[in-house]
mmCIF file of C-alpha atoms in Angstrom:
data_model
loop_
_atom_site.group_PDB
_atom_site.id
_atom_site.type_symbol
_atom_site.label_atom_id
_atom_site.label_comp_id
_atom_site.label_asym_id
_atom_site.label_seq_id
_atom_site.Cartn_x
_atom_site.Cartn_y
_atom_site.Cartn_z
ATOM 1 C CA MET A 1 26.960 -4.886 33.664
ATOM 2 C CA SER A 2 28.316 -8.446 33.474
ATOM 3 C CA VAL A 3 29.255 -9.976 30.121
ATOM 4 C CA TYR A 4 29.202 -13.760 29.714
ATOM 5 C CA ASP A 5 30.525 -15.946 26.950
ATOM 6 C CA ASP A 6 28.324 -18.729 25.533
ATOM 7 C CA LYS A 7 29.611 -21.368 27.939
ATOM 8 C CA GLN A 8 29.085 -19.192 31.011
ATOM 9 C CA LEU A 9 25.603 -18.203 29.872
ATOM 10 C CA THR A 10 24.664 -21.825 29.281
ATOM 11 C CA GLU A 11 25.912 -22.805 32.742
ATOM 12 C CA ARG A 12 23.897 -20.013 34.398
ATOM 13 C CA VAL A 13 20.733 -20.917 32.466
ATOM 14 C CA ASP A 14 21.157 -24.587 33.389
ATOM 15 C CA ALA A 15 21.560 -23.658 37.035
ATOM 16 C CA SER A 16 18.410 -21.517 36.909
ATOM 17 C CA VAL A 17 16.455 -24.304 35.244
ATOM 18 C CA GLU A 18 17.550 -26.691 37.978
ATOM 19 C CA LYS A 19 16.329 -24.214 40.571
ATOM 20 C CA LEU A 20 12.989 -23.856 38.797
ATOM 21 C CA ALA A 21 12.678 -27.648 38.819
ATOM 22 C CA GLU A 22 13.181 -27.517 42.596
ATOM 23 C CA VAL A 23 10.409 -24.927 42.780
ATOM 24 C CA SER A 24 8.063 -27.156 40.771
ATOM 25 C CA LYS A 25 8.804 -30.117 43.041
ATOM 26 C CA ALA A 26 8.245 -27.940 46.092
ATOM 27 C CA LEU A 27 4.740 -26.999 44.927
ATOM 28 C CA ALA A 28 3.345 -30.397 45.949
ATOM 29 C CA PRO A 29 3.001 -29.517 49.662
ATOM 30 C CA ILE A 30 1.134 -26.324 48.725
ATOM 31 C CA ARG A 31 -1.403 -28.327 46.764
ATOM 32 C CA ALA A 32 -2.124 -30.376 49.874
ATOM 33 C CA GLY A 33 -2.330 -27.264 52.056
ATOM 34 C CA ARG A 34 0.598 -28.319 54.218
ATOM 35 C CA THR A 35 2.840 -25.311 53.680
ATOM 36 C CA SER A 36 2.798 -21.798 52.294
ATOM 37 C CA ALA A 37 4.213 -20.169 49.192
ATOM 38 C CA GLN A 38 6.547 -18.096 51.384
ATOM 39 C CA GLU A 39 8.044 -21.268 52.875
ATOM 40 C CA VAL A 40 8.595 -22.685 49.402
ATOM 41 C CA LEU A 41 10.357 -19.536 48.232
ATOM 42 C CA SER A 42 12.574 -19.502 51.297
ATOM 43 C CA SER A 43 13.649 -23.067 50.577
ATOM 44 C CA VAL A 44 14.684 -22.436 46.958
ATOM 45 C CA ARG A 45 16.109 -18.894 47.010
ATOM 46 C CA GLY A 46 19.495 -19.877 48.351
ATOM 47 C CA GLY A 47 22.295 -19.000 45.943
ATOM 48 C CA LEU A 48 20.033 -17.204 43.456
ATOM 49 C CA SER A 49 20.699 -13.800 41.976
ATOM 50 C CA ARG A 50 18.051 -11.139 42.518
ATOM 51 C CA ARG A 51 16.813 -11.532 38.954
ATOM 52 C CA THR A 52 16.552 -15.327 39.145
ATOM 53 C CA ALA A 53 14.912 -15.119 42.568
ATOM 54 C CA PHE A 54 12.327 -12.760 41.120
ATOM 55 C CA VAL A 55 11.649 -15.184 38.267
ATOM 56 C CA CYS A 56 11.193 -18.003 40.776
ATOM 57 C CA SER A 57 8.781 -15.847 42.778
ATOM 58 C CA VAL A 58 6.657 -15.212 39.701
ATOM 59 C CA PHE A 59 6.843 -18.912 38.807
ATOM 60 C CA VAL A 60 5.574 -19.945 42.239
ATOM 61 C CA ALA A 61 2.838 -17.321 42.306
ATOM 62 C CA SER A 62 1.515 -18.353 38.912
ATOM 63 C CA PHE A 63 1.005 -21.917 40.116
ATOM 64 C CA VAL A 64 -0.047 -21.270 43.688
ATOM 65 C CA SER A 65 -2.768 -18.686 43.069
ATOM 66 C CA PRO A 66 -5.355 -21.057 41.601
ATOM 67 C CA LEU A 67 -4.619 -23.663 44.261
ATOM 68 C CA GLN A 68 -5.360 -21.529 47.286
ATOM 69 C CA ALA A 69 -8.215 -22.879 49.412
ATOM 70 C CA GLN A 70 -11.326 -20.808 49.765
ATOM 71 C CA GLU A 71 -11.095 -18.250 52.558
ATOM 72 C CA PRO A 72 -13.357 -19.255 55.464
ATOM 73 C CA LYS A 73 -16.111 -17.072 56.867
ATOM 74 C CA LYS A 74 -16.165 -16.728 60.646
ATOM 75 C CA LEU A 75 -19.316 -17.546 62.576
ATOM 76 C CA GLN A 76 -20.383 -15.389 65.481
ATOM 77 C CA GLY A 77 -20.654 -16.887 68.952
ATOM 78 C CA ALA A 78 -24.458 -17.176 68.867
ATOM 79 C CA ASP A 79 -24.255 -18.971 65.525
ATOM 80 C CA VAL A 80 -21.731 -21.467 66.914
ATOM 81 C CA THR A 81 -23.927 -22.189 69.934
ATOM 82 C CA SER A 82 -26.885 -22.745 67.615
ATOM 83 C CA LYS A 83 -24.863 -25.231 65.544
ATOM 84 C CA LEU A 84 -23.713 -27.103 68.671
ATOM 85 C CA VAL A 85 -27.265 -27.385 69.977
ATOM 86 C CA GLU A 86 -28.376 -28.620 66.554
ATOM 87 C CA ILE A 87 -25.724 -31.337 66.596
ATOM 88 C CA GLN A 88 -26.526 -32.281 70.202
ATOM 89 C CA ASN A 89 -30.215 -32.715 69.320
ATOM 90 C CA TYR A 90 -29.309 -35.711 67.164
ATOM 91 C CA GLY A 91 -27.952 -37.512 70.222
ATOM 92 C CA ILE A 92 -24.348 -37.402 69.094
ATOM 93 C CA ASP A 93 -23.248 -36.417 72.593
ATOM 94 C CA LYS A 94 -24.654 -39.718 73.946
ATOM 95 C CA ALA A 95 -23.165 -41.965 71.232
ATOM 96 C CA ALA A 96 -20.204 -44.137 72.133
ATOM 97 C CA ALA A 97 -16.824 -43.220 70.662
ATOM 98 C CA SER A 98 -13.700 -45.185 69.826
ATOM 99 C CA ASP A 99 -10.901 -44.922 67.304
ATOM 100 C CA TYR A 100 -12.019 -45.100 63.679
ATOM 101 C CA THR A 101 -9.618 -45.901 60.827
ATOM 102 C CA VAL A 102 -10.247 -44.928 57.204
ATOM 103 C CA ASP A 103 -8.491 -47.237 54.746
ATOM 104 C CA GLY A 104 -8.883 -47.057 50.964
ATOM 105 C CA ASN A 105 -12.211 -45.754 49.673
ATOM 106 C CA GLN A 106 -14.324 -46.356 52.742
ATOM 107 C CA ARG A 107 -18.059 -45.808 52.341
ATOM 108 C CA PHE A 108 -19.987 -44.673 55.406
ATOM 109 C CA ASP A 109 -23.749 -45.271 55.493
ATOM 110 C CA GLY A 110 -24.593 -43.206 58.595
ATOM 111 C CA PHE A 111 -25.121 -39.472 58.920
ATOM 112 C CA PHE A 112 -22.714 -38.884 61.822
ATOM 113 C CA LEU A 113 -19.341 -40.335 62.725
ATOM 114 C CA LYS A 114 -17.982 -39.915 66.244
ATOM 115 C CA ALA A 115 -14.478 -41.014 67.181
ATOM 116 C CA ASP A 116 -11.824 -40.473 69.827
ATOM 117 C CA LYS A 117 -9.182 -40.610 67.111
ATOM 118 C CA LEU A 118 -10.058 -40.472 63.418
ATOM 119 C CA ILE A 119 -7.150 -42.047 61.541
ATOM 120 C CA PHE A 120 -6.622 -41.764 57.779
ATOM 121 C CA LYS A 121 -4.358 -44.215 56.003
ATOM 122 C CA LYS A 122 -2.275 -42.918 53.092
ATOM 123 C CA GLY A 123 -4.514 -41.408 50.400
ATOM 124 C CA SER A 124 -7.686 -42.866 51.917
ATOM 125 C CA LYS A 125 -11.208 -41.477 51.517
ATOM 126 C CA LEU A 126 -14.134 -41.332 53.906
ATOM 127 C CA VAL A 127 -17.154 -41.335 51.593
ATOM 128 C CA PHE A 128 -20.699 -40.611 52.736
ATOM 129 C CA SER A 129 -22.574 -43.150 50.640
ATOM 130 C CA ARG A 130 -25.614 -42.984 48.363
ATOM 131 C CA GLN A 131 -27.512 -44.878 51.043
ATOM 132 C CA ALA A 132 -26.772 -42.120 53.527
ATOM 133 C CA LEU A 133 -27.704 -39.442 50.986
ATOM 134 C CA GLN A 134 -31.097 -41.017 50.320
ATOM 135 C CA THR A 135 -32.368 -39.907 53.725
ATOM 136 C CA ARG A 136 -30.161 -36.949 54.703
ATOM 137 C CA ARG A 137 -28.186 -34.106 53.147
ATOM 138 C CA VAL A 138 -26.448 -32.981 56.371
ATOM 139 C CA PHE A 139 -23.569 -34.985 57.882
ATOM 140 C CA TYR A 140 -21.459 -34.708 61.034
ATOM 141 C CA VAL A 141 -17.927 -35.785 61.921
ATOM 142 C CA VAL A 142 -16.908 -35.330 65.563
ATOM 143 C CA ALA A 143 -13.422 -36.355 66.745
ATOM 144 C CA ARG A 144 -11.068 -35.450 69.548
ATOM 145 C CA GLN A 145 -8.164 -35.871 67.159
ATOM 146 C CA ILE A 146 -7.676 -36.364 63.411
ATOM 147 C CA VAL A 147 -4.465 -38.094 62.366
ATOM 148 C CA MET A 148 -2.927 -38.560 58.919
ATOM 149 C CA GLU A 149 -0.586 -41.536 58.708
ATOM 150 C CA ASP A 150 1.069 -39.923 55.663
ATOM 151 C CA ASN A 151 1.071 -36.121 55.662
ATOM 152 C CA ALA A 152 2.303 -36.119 52.065
ATOM 153 C CA SER A 153 -0.826 -37.991 50.978
ATOM 154 C CA PRO A 154 -3.610 -36.855 53.313
ATOM 155 C CA GLY A 155 -7.025 -38.436 53.539
ATOM 156 C CA THR A 156 -10.208 -37.001 52.069
ATOM 157 C CA ILE A 157 -13.748 -36.573 53.370
ATOM 158 C CA THR A 158 -16.223 -36.565 50.503
ATOM 159 C CA TRP A 159 -19.563 -37.860 49.246
ATOM 160 C CA GLU A 160 -20.806 -40.363 46.705
ATOM 161 C CA GLY A 161 -22.488 -38.537 43.855
ATOM 162 C CA ALA A 162 -24.981 -39.981 41.397
ATOM 163 C CA THR A 163 -23.356 -41.828 38.505
ATOM 164 C CA ASP A 164 -26.069 -41.513 35.854
ATOM 165 C CA ASN A 165 -27.337 -38.131 34.751
ATOM 166 C CA SER A 166 -28.036 -38.957 31.122
ATOM 167 C CA VAL A 167 -31.200 -37.751 29.397
ATOM 168 C CA PRO A 168 -33.238 -39.624 26.780
ATOM 169 C CA ASN A 169 -33.126 -38.377 23.235
ATOM 170 C CA VAL A 170 -36.253 -36.834 21.749
ATOM 171 C CA ALA A 171 -38.498 -39.715 20.748
ATOM 172 C CA GLY A 172 -39.347 -40.604 17.174
ATOM 173 C CA GLN A 173 -38.836 -38.488 14.116
ATOM 174 C CA ALA A 174 -40.250 -35.241 12.840
ATOM 175 C CA GLY A 175 -43.252 -35.375 10.516
ATOM 176 C CA THR A 176 -43.022 -36.530 6.913
ATOM 177 C CA GLY A 177 -43.516 -33.981 4.162
ATOM 178 C CA ASN A 178 -46.854 -33.641 2.427
ATOM 179 C CA TYR A 179 -47.693 -35.580 -0.698
ATOM 180 C CA PRO A 180 -46.626 -35.019 -3.351
ATOM 181 C CA GLY A 181 -43.010 -33.983 -2.878
ATOM 182 C CA GLY A 182 -43.338 -31.834 0.247
ATOM 183 C CA GLY A 183 -40.262 -31.213 2.428
ATOM 184 C CA GLY A 184 -39.909 -33.059 5.743
ATOM 185 C CA GLN A 185 -40.460 -31.146 8.972
ATOM 186 C CA ALA A 186 -37.519 -29.940 11.049
ATOM 187 C CA GLY A 187 -36.508 -32.047 14.037
ATOM 188 C CA ALA A 188 -37.172 -30.790 17.566
ATOM 189 C CA GLN A 189 -34.352 -29.551 19.790
ATOM 190 C CA GLY A 190 -32.741 -32.166 22.013
ATOM 191 C CA ASN A 191 -33.530 -32.325 25.717
ATOM 192 C CA ASP A 192 -31.431 -30.135 27.995
ATOM 193 C CA GLY A 193 -28.927 -32.054 30.104
ATOM 194 C CA ARG A 194 -29.834 -32.821 33.701
ATOM 195 C CA THR A 195 -28.565 -30.537 36.433
ATOM 196 C CA GLY A 196 -25.592 -32.030 38.254
ATOM 197 C CA GLU A 197 -26.180 -33.103 41.830
ATOM 198 C CA SER A 198 -25.398 -30.524 44.494
ATOM 199 C CA ALA A 199 -23.047 -31.469 47.305
ATOM 200 C CA PRO A 200 -24.350 -31.945 50.876
ATOM 201 C CA THR A 201 -23.574 -30.079 54.090
ATOM 202 C CA LEU A 202 -20.820 -31.269 56.436
ATOM 203 C CA TYR A 203 -19.951 -30.262 60.003
ATOM 204 C CA LEU A 204 -16.496 -31.189 61.337
ATOM 205 C CA ALA A 205 -15.790 -30.673 65.041
ATOM 206 C CA VAL A 206 -12.261 -31.492 66.219
ATOM 207 C CA LEU A 207 -9.901 -30.568 69.032
ATOM 208 C CA SER A 208 -6.565 -31.551 67.517
ATOM 209 C CA THR A 209 -4.863 -32.304 64.197
ATOM 210 C CA PRO A 210 -1.159 -32.815 64.926
ATOM 211 C CA GLY A 211 -0.169 -33.046 61.244
ATOM 212 C CA SER A 212 -1.879 -32.316 57.984
ATOM 213 C CA GLY A 213 -5.627 -31.931 57.991
ATOM 214 C CA PRO A 214 -7.950 -33.777 55.615
ATOM 215 C CA ILE A 215 -9.051 -32.657 52.198
ATOM 216 C CA VAL A 216 -12.771 -31.868 52.283
ATOM 217 C CA ASP A 217 -14.267 -32.372 48.833
ATOM 218 C CA LEU A 218 -17.813 -31.055 48.572
ATOM 219 C CA GLN A 219 -17.693 -29.952 44.966
ATOM 220 C CA GLY A 220 -20.873 -29.955 42.924
ATOM 221 C CA LEU A 221 -21.098 -32.585 40.223
ATOM 222 C CA VAL A 222 -20.804 -31.941 36.515
ATOM 223 C CA GLY A 223 -24.056 -31.396 34.656
ATOM 224 C CA GLY A 224 -25.390 -33.962 32.257
ATOM 225 C CA SER A 225 -24.808 -33.876 28.533
ATOM 226 C CA GLY A 226 -27.488 -32.342 26.355
ATOM 227 C CA GLY A 227 -29.566 -34.771 24.353
ATOM 228 C CA GLN A 228 -29.219 -35.257 20.626
ATOM 229 C CA GLY A 229 -31.597 -33.313 18.438
ATOM 230 C CA GLN A 230 -34.516 -35.165 16.864
ATOM 231 C CA LYS A 231 -34.125 -36.618 13.396
ATOM 232 C CA GLY A 232 -35.639 -34.506 10.639
ATOM 233 C CA GLY A 233 -38.762 -35.716 8.906
ATOM 234 C CA SER A 234 -38.593 -37.658 5.658
ATOM 235 C CA GLY A 235 -39.489 -35.877 2.467
ATOM 236 C CA GLY A 236 -42.867 -36.592 0.922
ATOM 237 C CA ALA A 237 -43.054 -39.043 -1.949
ATOM 238 C CA GLY A 238 -43.085 -37.627 -5.449
ATOM 239 C CA GLY A 239 -46.283 -37.717 -7.480
ATOM 240 C CA PRO A 240 -46.811 -40.084 -10.433
ATOM 241 C CA GLY A 241 -46.060 -39.112 -14.002
ATOM 242 C CA ASP A 242 -48.917 -38.644 -16.478
ATOM 243 C CA ASN A 243 -50.006 -41.752 -18.323
ATOM 244 C CA ALA A 244 -49.609 -41.858 -22.103
ATOM 245 C CA SER A 245 -52.639 -41.006 -24.203
ATOM 246 C CA GLN A 246 -53.666 -42.208 -27.706
ATOM 247 C CA ASP A 247 -56.615 -41.939 -30.047
ATOM 248 C CA LEU A 248 -57.820 -44.343 -32.721
ATOM 249 C CA PHE A 249 -54.932 -43.616 -35.028
ATOM 250 C CA ASN A 250 -52.029 -41.903 -33.147
ATOM 251 C CA CYS A 251 -50.204 -41.387 -29.839
ATOM 252 C CA ARG A 252 -51.359 -38.075 -28.504
ATOM 253 C CA HIS A 253 -48.526 -37.881 -25.868
ATOM 254 C CA GLY A 254 -46.145 -40.271 -24.233
ATOM 255 C CA ALA A 255 -45.928 -41.313 -20.576
ATOM 256 C CA GLY A 256 -44.530 -38.677 -18.197
ATOM 257 C CA ASN A 257 -41.779 -39.150 -15.654
ATOM 258 C CA GLY A 258 -42.563 -39.308 -11.947
ATOM 259 C CA GLY A 259 -42.219 -36.247 -9.771
ATOM 260 C CA GLY A 260 -39.230 -35.699 -7.511
ATOM 261 C CA GLY A 261 -39.353 -36.677 -3.865
ATOM 262 C CA GLY A 262 -39.386 -33.948 -1.229
ATOM 263 C CA ALA A 263 -36.251 -32.889 0.658
ATOM 264 C CA GLY A 264 -35.623 -34.379 4.074
ATOM 265 C CA GLY A 265 -36.174 -32.021 6.993
ATOM 266 C CA PRO A 266 -33.168 -30.671 8.910
ATOM 267 C CA GLY A 267 -32.173 -32.386 12.131
ATOM 268 C CA GLY A 268 -33.046 -30.657 15.363
ATOM 269 C CA PRO A 269 -30.412 -28.685 17.274
ATOM 270 C CA GLY A 270 -28.707 -30.350 20.243
ATOM 271 C CA GLY A 271 -29.926 -29.865 23.795
ATOM 272 C CA LEU A 272 -28.203 -27.392 26.097
ATOM 273 C CA PRO A 273 -25.578 -28.637 28.557
ATOM 274 C CA GLY A 274 -26.954 -29.492 31.982
ATOM 275 C CA ARG A 275 -26.181 -27.011 34.738
ATOM 276 C CA GLY A 276 -23.475 -27.958 37.210
ATOM 277 C CA GLY A 277 -24.453 -28.880 40.743
ATOM 278 C CA ASN A 278 -23.877 -26.402 43.566
ATOM 279 C CA GLY A 279 -20.980 -26.774 45.959
ATOM 280 C CA GLY A 280 -21.725 -27.951 49.477
ATOM 281 C CA SER A 281 -21.443 -26.177 52.821
ATOM 282 C CA PHE A 282 -18.603 -27.040 55.195
ATOM 283 C CA THR A 283 -18.427 -25.853 58.813
ATOM 284 C CA LEU A 284 -15.274 -26.368 60.889
ATOM 285 C CA LEU A 285 -15.684 -26.123 64.668
ATOM 286 C CA ALA A 286 -12.589 -26.003 66.881
ATOM 287 C CA THR A 287 -11.105 -24.128 69.814
ATOM 288 C CA PRO A 288 -10.276 -20.496 68.942
ATOM 289 C CA ASP A 289 -6.516 -21.031 69.113
ATOM 290 C CA LEU A 290 -6.764 -23.840 66.548
ATOM 291 C CA ILE A 291 -9.048 -22.125 64.044
ATOM 292 C CA ALA A 292 -6.275 -20.407 62.086
ATOM 293 C CA PRO A 293 -3.823 -23.352 61.871
ATOM 294 C CA LEU A 294 -6.627 -25.837 61.195
ATOM 295 C CA SER A 295 -8.069 -23.656 58.453
ATOM 296 C CA SER A 296 -4.707 -23.696 56.697
ATOM 297 C CA ARG A 297 -4.243 -27.465 57.125
ATOM 298 C CA VAL A 298 -7.688 -28.439 55.855
ATOM 299 C CA ARG A 299 -8.028 -28.020 52.105
ATOM 300 C CA VAL A 300 -11.679 -27.240 51.365
ATOM 301 C CA LEU A 301 -13.138 -27.736 47.895
ATOM 302 C CA VAL A 302 -16.686 -26.380 47.563
ATOM 303 C CA SER A 303 -16.729 -25.111 43.993
ATOM 304 C CA GLY A 304 -19.784 -25.489 41.814
ATOM 305 C CA GLY A 305 -19.727 -28.245 39.242
ATOM 306 C CA PRO A 306 -19.080 -27.437 35.580
ATOM 307 C CA ALA A 307 -21.809 -27.638 32.991
ATOM 308 C CA GLY A 308 -22.144 -30.799 30.942
ATOM 309 C CA SER A 309 -21.321 -31.311 27.297
ATOM 310 C CA PRO A 310 -23.516 -29.739 24.620
ATOM 311 C CA GLY A 311 -25.884 -32.033 22.772
ATOM 312 C CA SER A 312 -25.154 -32.972 19.177
ATOM 313 C CA GLY A 313 -27.457 -32.038 16.348
ATOM 314 C CA GLY A 314 -29.931 -34.592 15.063
ATOM 315 C CA PRO A 315 -29.497 -36.300 11.697
ATOM 316 C CA GLY A 316 -31.311 -34.895 8.727
ATOM 317 C CA GLY A 317 -34.359 -36.685 7.415
ATOM 318 C CA ASP A 318 -34.224 -38.944 4.386
ATOM 319 C CA GLY A 319 -35.234 -37.559 1.047
ATOM 320 C CA GLY A 320 -38.609 -38.689 -0.229
ATOM 321 C CA PRO A 321 -38.786 -41.340 -2.963
ATOM 322 C CA GLY A 322 -39.418 -40.233 -6.492
ATOM 323 C CA GLY A 323 -42.865 -40.816 -7.929
ATOM 324 C CA PRO A 324 -43.531 -43.644 -10.412
ATOM 325 C CA GLY A 325 -43.442 -42.939 -14.095
ATOM 326 C CA GLY A 326 -46.670 -42.873 -16.090
ATOM 327 C CA ALA A 327 -47.942 -45.971 -17.918
ATOM 328 C CA ASP A 328 -47.667 -46.416 -21.669
ATOM 329 C CA ALA A 329 -50.665 -46.716 -23.987
ATOM 330 C CA ARG A 330 -50.302 -49.361 -26.624
ATOM 331 C CA PRO A 331 -50.151 -49.835 -29.478
ATOM 332 C CA TYR A 332 -49.237 -46.248 -30.355
ATOM 333 C CA CYS A 333 -47.599 -44.947 -27.112
ATOM 334 C CA GLN A 334 -44.967 -47.440 -26.128
ATOM 335 C CA GLY A 335 -42.671 -47.049 -23.107
ATOM 336 C CA SER A 336 -43.497 -46.063 -19.534
ATOM 337 C CA GLY A 337 -42.201 -42.906 -17.872
ATOM 338 C CA SER A 338 -39.135 -43.024 -15.621
ATOM 339 C CA GLN A 339 -39.364 -42.901 -11.843
ATOM 340 C CA GLY A 340 -38.783 -39.433 -10.440
ATOM 341 C CA PRO A 341 -35.578 -38.568 -8.553
ATOM 342 C CA SER A 342 -35.331 -39.019 -4.783
ATOM 343 C CA GLY A 343 -35.297 -35.875 -2.710
ATOM 344 C CA PRO A 344 -32.068 -34.710 -1.066
ATOM 345 C CA PRO A 345 -31.457 -35.621 2.597
ATOM 346 C CA GLY A 346 -31.934 -32.983 5.262
ATOM 347 C CA ALA A 347 -29.043 -31.123 6.820
ATOM 348 C CA GLN A 348 -27.463 -32.257 10.073
ATOM 349 C CA GLY A 349 -28.767 -30.252 13.023
ATOM 350 C CA ALA A 350 -26.466 -27.812 14.780
ATOM 351 C CA ALA A 351 -24.754 -28.814 18.015
ATOM 352 C CA ALA A 352 -25.704 -26.787 21.075
ATOM 353 C CA PRO A 353 -23.201 -24.101 22.069
ATOM 354 C CA ALA A 354 -20.671 -25.025 24.732
ATOM 355 C CA ASP A 355 -21.097 -23.381 28.111
ATOM 356 C CA THR A 356 -18.847 -20.420 28.861
ATOM 357 C CA GLY A 357 -19.474 -20.411 32.622
ATOM 358 C CA ALA A 358 -23.078 -19.238 32.883
ATOM 359 C CA ARG A 359 -24.320 -22.774 33.626
ATOM 360 C CA ARG A 360 -21.667 -23.637 36.236
ATOM 361 C CA GLY A 361 -23.022 -24.439 39.690
ATOM 362 C CA THR A 362 -22.787 -21.932 42.532
ATOM 363 C CA ALA A 363 -19.849 -22.254 44.928
ATOM 364 C CA GLY A 364 -20.631 -23.434 48.450
ATOM 365 C CA ASP A 365 -19.567 -22.065 51.838
ATOM 366 C CA PHE A 366 -16.609 -22.637 54.146
ATOM 367 C CA LEU A 367 -17.492 -21.548 57.681
ATOM 368 C CA VAL A 368 -15.399 -21.666 60.861
ATOM 369 C CA GLY A 369 -16.471 -21.229 64.444
ATOM 370 C CA GLY A 370 -14.666 -21.227 67.766
ATOM 371 C CA MET A 371 -15.842 -23.376 70.668
ATOM 372 C CA SER A 372 -14.356 -24.084 74.073
ATOM 373 C CA GLN A 373 -13.239 -27.546 75.169
ATOM 374 C CA ASP A 374 -16.104 -27.453 77.674
ATOM 375 C CA ASP A 375 -18.546 -26.829 74.803
ATOM 376 C CA PHE A 376 -17.034 -29.754 72.914
ATOM 377 C CA LYS A 377 -17.503 -32.062 75.914
ATOM 378 C CA ARG A 378 -20.951 -30.774 76.816
ATOM 379 C CA PHE A 379 -22.598 -30.683 73.401
ATOM 380 C CA LEU A 380 -20.671 -33.340 71.497
ATOM 381 C CA TYR A 381 -19.121 -35.748 73.977
ATOM 382 C CA GLY A 382 -21.727 -35.992 76.697
ATOM 383 C CA GLY A 383 -19.573 -34.287 79.312
ATOM 384 C CA ASN A 384 -16.718 -36.795 78.984
#
């Protein structure tokens, strides 16, 4: 067993921390799907003791696990042929093709894009627009080759989701309490949030990706926020006090005070969070020898969207006004009664509970299928 003095121990800890910093920096390529955890470990293990190497391995694994792309499901040959025929039926095989460059956030209004070479500038996005989504929910990208100009910042293929999923609050206010002095009615529960939009379906057919593949983002959108609960009803007004009463010689009784106003009704509870949208379906078609490397280079995001925020509770209703005091009776009963006290306001409604995962959208699919170069030319490129 080795024994270290304070200085030696500090030096060894500092060296290990520096190595862990190298590990953290090396995680970036994993996030983009351009390398594997094993390659990262190999690059940072040099000069480490067994114990420190083990710590680094755990450190990498803890960060890499949640970043792994969804495992693809393989299509059978008949399914691939069916998909190719489906694509061909839209006339994609007869459409002209040339190079197509994606620069910045580039919206695309069509439902299929065909290119000899599909080029992505650094960090660019190919976005199927709202206009395209108004008529179709299935899109196609066909390219002989997909090229990233910066493999450290690959391009993304995604879609333009709806921007407004708000819901109106419950109209008006709950009913006022009965006269005299009745409590206001409780407010209604707020409207549930709208369901987030589900992602579309995308087919990508390609023969070559010499560097990093694109990020395919078909995640479902977040659900809408629940609506605020309705305001509680106002309390009923208090009744009047008794008027004073006198006879020919004396005051029989003085004027009474007004009755108290009714309590305001409680606000309604908040509406439930809107459900998240479902993830889309992504199908990658390539030659069999490219399926495995392409699947690892294309980072596919098809998770369901999270639920929205819970709605807040509605405000409590106002307390009812106190009733007027009774009138005096002169000359013997002088002085009117006092106005009654106002009722207390209603309690604030309860916020809806936050979602714990039950209202998250369903994850989509990542499918891969092998096709020959002849199939690519015949069904997608018109024999060229």
